[in-house]
Amino acid sequence: MEHTEPTGSTGPAEPAGSTGPAEPAGSTGSHPQAGERHDLLAMVADQRTNFLYTVAGLTDEQARARPTVSELNLGGLVKHLAATQLSWLSVIDGTAAPEVGWADLDPDGNRMTEEETLAGHLDAFHAAADAFDRTVREGPDLGRKVTLPRYPWSPPEPVVWTVRHCLLHVFREIAHHSGHADIVREALDGASTTEQMAKAAMGGE
C-alpha cells in the first residue's frame, strides 16, 4: 500500500448488531452559491460515504480477514484512512512534525490487529473526518501554502503545496483505497458496494 501522510451524502444504515458505520451526516449536493470550498468538501464527503458502504455490516473477524493475496484487510483500510486524514490535517494546521523517519512509522498502520475493533476504527475515522472538514471549512484561504513533512522517500528539496492541493490529495487517497476495499470485500463475501448503494437509494428494498 502506498504510504501517505497524512461529511457527506446519505450513507449506509447501521445493520442491527453489526460494527458497521453510523450514517454520515450532511449533503454532498453542490449549492450554486456555496463556492469551491463547499464543492471540494462535498466531493471528499461523497467518497467517504462510498467507502463506508464497503465496510458496513462486518464483524471484527471479517474486518481482520485477508481474502486475497494482498496484505490488506478492511479494518486496516479504515484505520489507515483515519490516520491519513489526521496526518494531512496536521499539515494544514501547521502542527505536523517537520521530519518523519522510518522509526516514527507505525508497523501496524495498515492492518487491524487482534486487540483492535472495527467499531473503534470507525469512530476514529468519523472523528478524523469531522476535524479535517472543520479545519478546511474555517480556514481563510485554500490557496495558502504549506510545507509538507520530510519523509525517507521525499525529494531533497522542500515540497510546498496549497491547502487546495492537500484537500484534493485526501480525496485521491480515499478513492484509491476505496478501490482496494471493493476488491477485498467482494473476495470476502461477494458484497457489492454499488448494489448496496442502489438498494439504499431505493429505500432498502
Short mmCIF file of C-alpha atoms in Angstrom, two decimals:
data_model
loop_
_atom_site.label_atom_id
_atom_site.label_comp_id
_atom_site.label_asym_id
_atom_site.label_seq_id
_atom_site.Cartn_x
_atom_site.Cartn_y
_atom_site.Cartn_z
CA MET A 1 0.00 0.00 0.00
CA GLU A 2 1.23 3.46 -0.78
CA HIS A 3 2.01 5.26 2.46
CA THR A 4 0.98 8.88 2.66
CA GLU A 5 0.92 11.37 5.45
CA PRO A 6 -1.38 12.47 6.25
CA THR A 7 -19.33 14.74 5.62
CA GLY A 8 -21.40 13.71 3.10
CA SER A 9 -24.32 12.08 1.35
CA THR A 10 -26.70 9.59 2.86
CA GLY A 11 -24.60 6.65 3.88
CA PRO A 12 -25.24 3.04 4.81
CA ALA A 13 -27.68 2.36 7.59
CA GLU A 14 -26.25 0.67 10.67
CA PRO A 15 -27.11 -3.04 10.42
CA ALA A 16 -28.53 -4.42 13.65
CA GLY A 17 -25.84 -5.93 15.84
CA SER A 18 -23.04 -5.11 13.43
CA THR A 19 -19.95 -2.96 13.74
CA GLY A 20 -20.86 -1.06 10.60
CA PRO A 21 -20.64 2.72 10.33
CA ALA A 22 -23.19 5.16 11.55
CA GLU A 23 -24.86 7.13 8.78
CA PRO A 24 -22.72 10.10 7.71
CA ALA A 25 -24.45 13.44 8.12
CA GLY A 26 -24.73 16.26 5.64
CA SER A 27 -25.26 16.60 1.92
CA THR A 28 -22.89 16.23 -0.97
CA GLY A 29 -25.05 18.34 -3.25
CA SER A 30 -23.42 21.46 -4.65
CA HIS A 31 -25.14 24.75 -3.88
CA PRO A 32 -24.73 27.38 -6.61
CA GLN A 33 -23.50 29.96 -4.10
CA ALA A 34 -21.52 27.63 -1.86
CA GLY A 35 -18.27 28.10 -3.71
CA GLU A 36 -15.21 25.98 -4.31
CA ARG A 37 -14.59 25.11 -0.65
CA HIS A 38 -18.06 23.56 -0.28
CA ASP A 39 -17.73 21.66 -3.55
CA LEU A 40 -14.34 20.18 -2.64
CA LEU A 41 -15.50 19.14 0.83
CA ALA A 42 -18.66 17.65 -0.67
CA MET A 43 -16.57 15.61 -3.10
CA VAL A 44 -14.43 14.25 -0.26
CA ALA A 45 -17.53 13.51 1.83
CA ASP A 46 -19.18 11.63 -1.01
CA GLN A 47 -16.11 9.41 -1.44
CA ARG A 48 -16.02 8.73 2.29
CA THR A 49 -19.65 7.61 2.11
CA ASN A 50 -18.88 5.21 -0.74
CA PHE A 51 -16.04 3.75 1.32
CA LEU A 52 -18.29 3.33 4.37
CA TYR A 53 -20.79 1.31 2.32
CA THR A 54 -17.97 -1.09 1.51
CA VAL A 55 -17.10 -1.75 5.16
CA ALA A 56 -20.67 -1.79 6.52
CA GLY A 57 -22.05 -4.84 8.32
CA LEU A 58 -18.74 -6.55 9.07
CA THR A 59 -17.74 -8.46 12.17
CA ASP A 60 -14.30 -7.88 13.67
CA GLU A 61 -13.22 -11.28 12.33
CA GLN A 62 -14.24 -10.30 8.81
CA ALA A 63 -12.53 -6.91 9.16
CA ARG A 64 -9.25 -8.67 10.02
CA ALA A 65 -9.55 -11.28 7.27
CA ARG A 66 -7.22 -11.29 4.26
CA PRO A 67 -9.25 -12.98 1.49
CA THR A 68 -6.80 -12.05 -1.29
CA VAL A 69 -3.06 -12.47 -1.78
CA SER A 70 -2.65 -8.87 -0.59
CA GLU A 71 -1.73 -7.93 2.98
CA LEU A 72 -4.74 -5.61 3.04
CA ASN A 73 -7.76 -6.13 5.23
CA LEU A 74 -10.83 -3.93 5.55
CA GLY A 75 -10.23 -2.93 9.16
CA GLY A 76 -6.73 -1.88 8.25
CA LEU A 77 -8.03 0.32 5.44
CA VAL A 78 -10.40 2.08 7.84
CA LYS A 79 -7.51 2.54 10.26
CA HIS A 80 -5.20 3.84 7.53
CA LEU A 81 -7.69 6.38 6.19
CA ALA A 82 -8.43 7.71 9.67
CA ALA A 83 -4.70 8.26 10.19
CA THR A 84 -4.31 9.72 6.70
CA GLN A 85 -6.92 12.41 7.35
CA LEU A 86 -5.40 13.32 10.72
CA SER A 87 -1.93 13.46 9.23
CA TRP A 88 -2.99 15.84 6.45
CA LEU A 89 -4.94 17.88 8.98
CA SER A 90 -1.70 18.42 10.90
CA VAL A 91 -0.03 19.61 7.68
CA ILE A 92 -2.82 22.11 7.03
CA ASP A 93 -2.99 23.47 10.58
CA GLY A 94 0.80 23.66 10.95
CA THR A 95 1.22 21.09 13.73
CA ALA A 96 2.93 18.37 11.66
CA ALA A 97 6.47 17.36 12.56
CA PRO A 98 8.93 18.77 10.00
CA GLU A 99 10.55 15.36 9.51
CA VAL A 100 9.34 11.78 9.92
CA GLY A 101 11.76 8.85 9.91
CA TRP A 102 11.25 5.14 9.44
CA ALA A 103 11.23 4.63 13.21
CA ASP A 104 8.31 7.06 13.54
CA LEU A 105 6.04 4.99 11.27
CA ASP A 106 3.57 2.51 12.79
CA PRO A 107 4.39 -1.00 11.51
CA ASP A 108 0.72 -1.93 12.06
CA GLY A 109 -0.61 1.25 10.46
CA ASN A 110 -2.19 -0.61 7.56
CA ARG A 111 -3.67 -3.62 9.33
CA MET A 112 -6.20 -4.28 12.08
CA THR A 113 -4.60 -6.20 14.95
CA GLU A 114 -6.23 -8.77 17.22
CA GLU A 115 -6.55 -6.22 20.02
CA GLU A 116 -8.37 -3.67 17.85
CA THR A 117 -12.04 -3.44 16.85
CA LEU A 118 -13.72 -2.22 13.69
CA ALA A 119 -16.06 -0.07 15.77
CA GLY A 120 -13.07 1.69 17.30
CA HIS A 121 -11.52 2.35 13.91
CA LEU A 122 -14.83 3.64 12.53
CA ASP A 123 -15.14 6.04 15.47
CA ALA A 124 -11.62 7.28 14.73
CA PHE A 125 -12.46 7.61 11.03
CA HIS A 126 -15.53 9.76 11.72
CA ALA A 127 -13.68 11.90 14.29
CA ALA A 128 -10.82 12.49 11.85
CA ALA A 129 -13.24 13.39 9.06
CA ASP A 130 -15.08 15.88 11.27
CA ALA A 131 -11.84 17.53 12.41
CA PHE A 132 -10.42 17.68 8.89
CA ASP A 133 -13.56 19.18 7.37
CA ARG A 134 -13.94 21.71 10.17
CA THR A 135 -10.37 22.95 9.72
CA VAL A 136 -10.72 23.26 5.94
CA ARG A 137 -14.14 24.90 6.24
CA GLU A 138 -12.92 27.50 8.73
CA GLY A 139 -9.59 28.20 7.00
CA PRO A 140 -9.38 31.58 5.30
CA ASP A 141 -7.62 30.61 2.07
CA LEU A 142 -7.48 27.43 0.00
CA GLY A 143 -4.51 28.93 -1.81
CA ARG A 144 -2.43 29.19 1.37
CA LYS A 145 0.88 27.35 1.00
CA VAL A 146 2.07 24.70 3.44
CA THR A 147 5.34 22.79 3.58
CA LEU A 148 4.98 19.02 3.69
CA PRO A 149 6.92 16.98 6.27
CA ARG A 150 10.08 15.34 5.01
CA TYR A 151 9.82 11.54 4.76
CA PRO A 152 12.52 8.99 3.87
CA TRP A 153 11.11 8.89 0.33
CA SER A 154 10.76 12.67 -0.07
CA PRO A 155 12.78 14.54 -2.69
CA PRO A 156 15.80 16.51 -1.42
CA GLU A 157 14.14 19.89 -1.88
CA PRO A 158 11.18 21.03 0.32
CA VAL A 159 7.74 20.19 -1.05
CA VAL A 160 5.22 23.03 -0.85
CA TRP A 161 1.53 22.56 -1.63
CA THR A 162 -1.57 24.69 -1.28
CA VAL A 163 -4.36 23.73 1.10
CA ARG A 164 -6.42 23.06 -2.03
CA HIS A 165 -3.80 20.54 -3.22
CA CYS A 166 -3.87 18.82 0.17
CA LEU A 167 -7.65 18.55 0.06
CA LEU A 168 -7.58 17.07 -3.44
CA HIS A 169 -4.90 14.61 -2.33
CA VAL A 170 -7.07 13.42 0.57
CA PHE A 171 -9.86 12.81 -1.94
CA ARG A 172 -7.44 10.82 -4.08
CA GLU A 173 -6.31 8.76 -1.10
CA ILE A 174 -9.85 7.84 -0.07
CA ALA A 175 -10.81 7.00 -3.66
CA HIS A 176 -7.62 4.96 -4.11
CA HIS A 177 -8.24 2.84 -1.03
CA SER A 178 -11.97 2.58 -1.72
CA GLY A 179 -10.97 0.60 -4.80
CA HIS A 180 -8.82 -1.67 -2.65
CA ALA A 181 -11.72 -2.10 -0.21
CA ASP A 182 -14.13 -3.04 -3.03
CA ILE A 183 -11.86 -5.88 -4.14
CA VAL A 184 -11.27 -7.17 -0.60
CA ARG A 185 -14.99 -7.04 0.30
CA GLU A 186 -16.10 -8.85 -2.85
CA ALA A 187 -13.49 -11.54 -2.26
CA LEU A 188 -14.59 -11.80 1.38
CA ASP A 189 -18.34 -12.33 1.00
CA GLY A 190 -19.36 -11.23 -2.51
CA ALA A 191 -20.89 -7.96 -1.32
CA SER A 192 -21.02 -5.24 -3.97
CA THR A 193 -20.68 -1.61 -2.93
CA THR A 194 -22.65 -0.47 -5.97
CA GLU A 195 -25.52 -2.84 -5.17
CA GLN A 196 -25.58 -1.72 -1.53
CA MET A 197 -25.73 1.94 -2.59
CA ALA A 198 -28.51 1.23 -5.10
CA LYS A 199 -30.51 -0.67 -2.52
CA ALA A 200 -30.17 2.18 -0.03
CA ALA A 201 -31.25 4.69 -2.68
CA MET A 202 -34.41 2.65 -3.22
CA GLY A 203 -35.23 2.60 0.46
CA GLY A 204 -33.57 -0.67 1.26
CA GLU A 205 -35.80 -2.80 -0.97
#
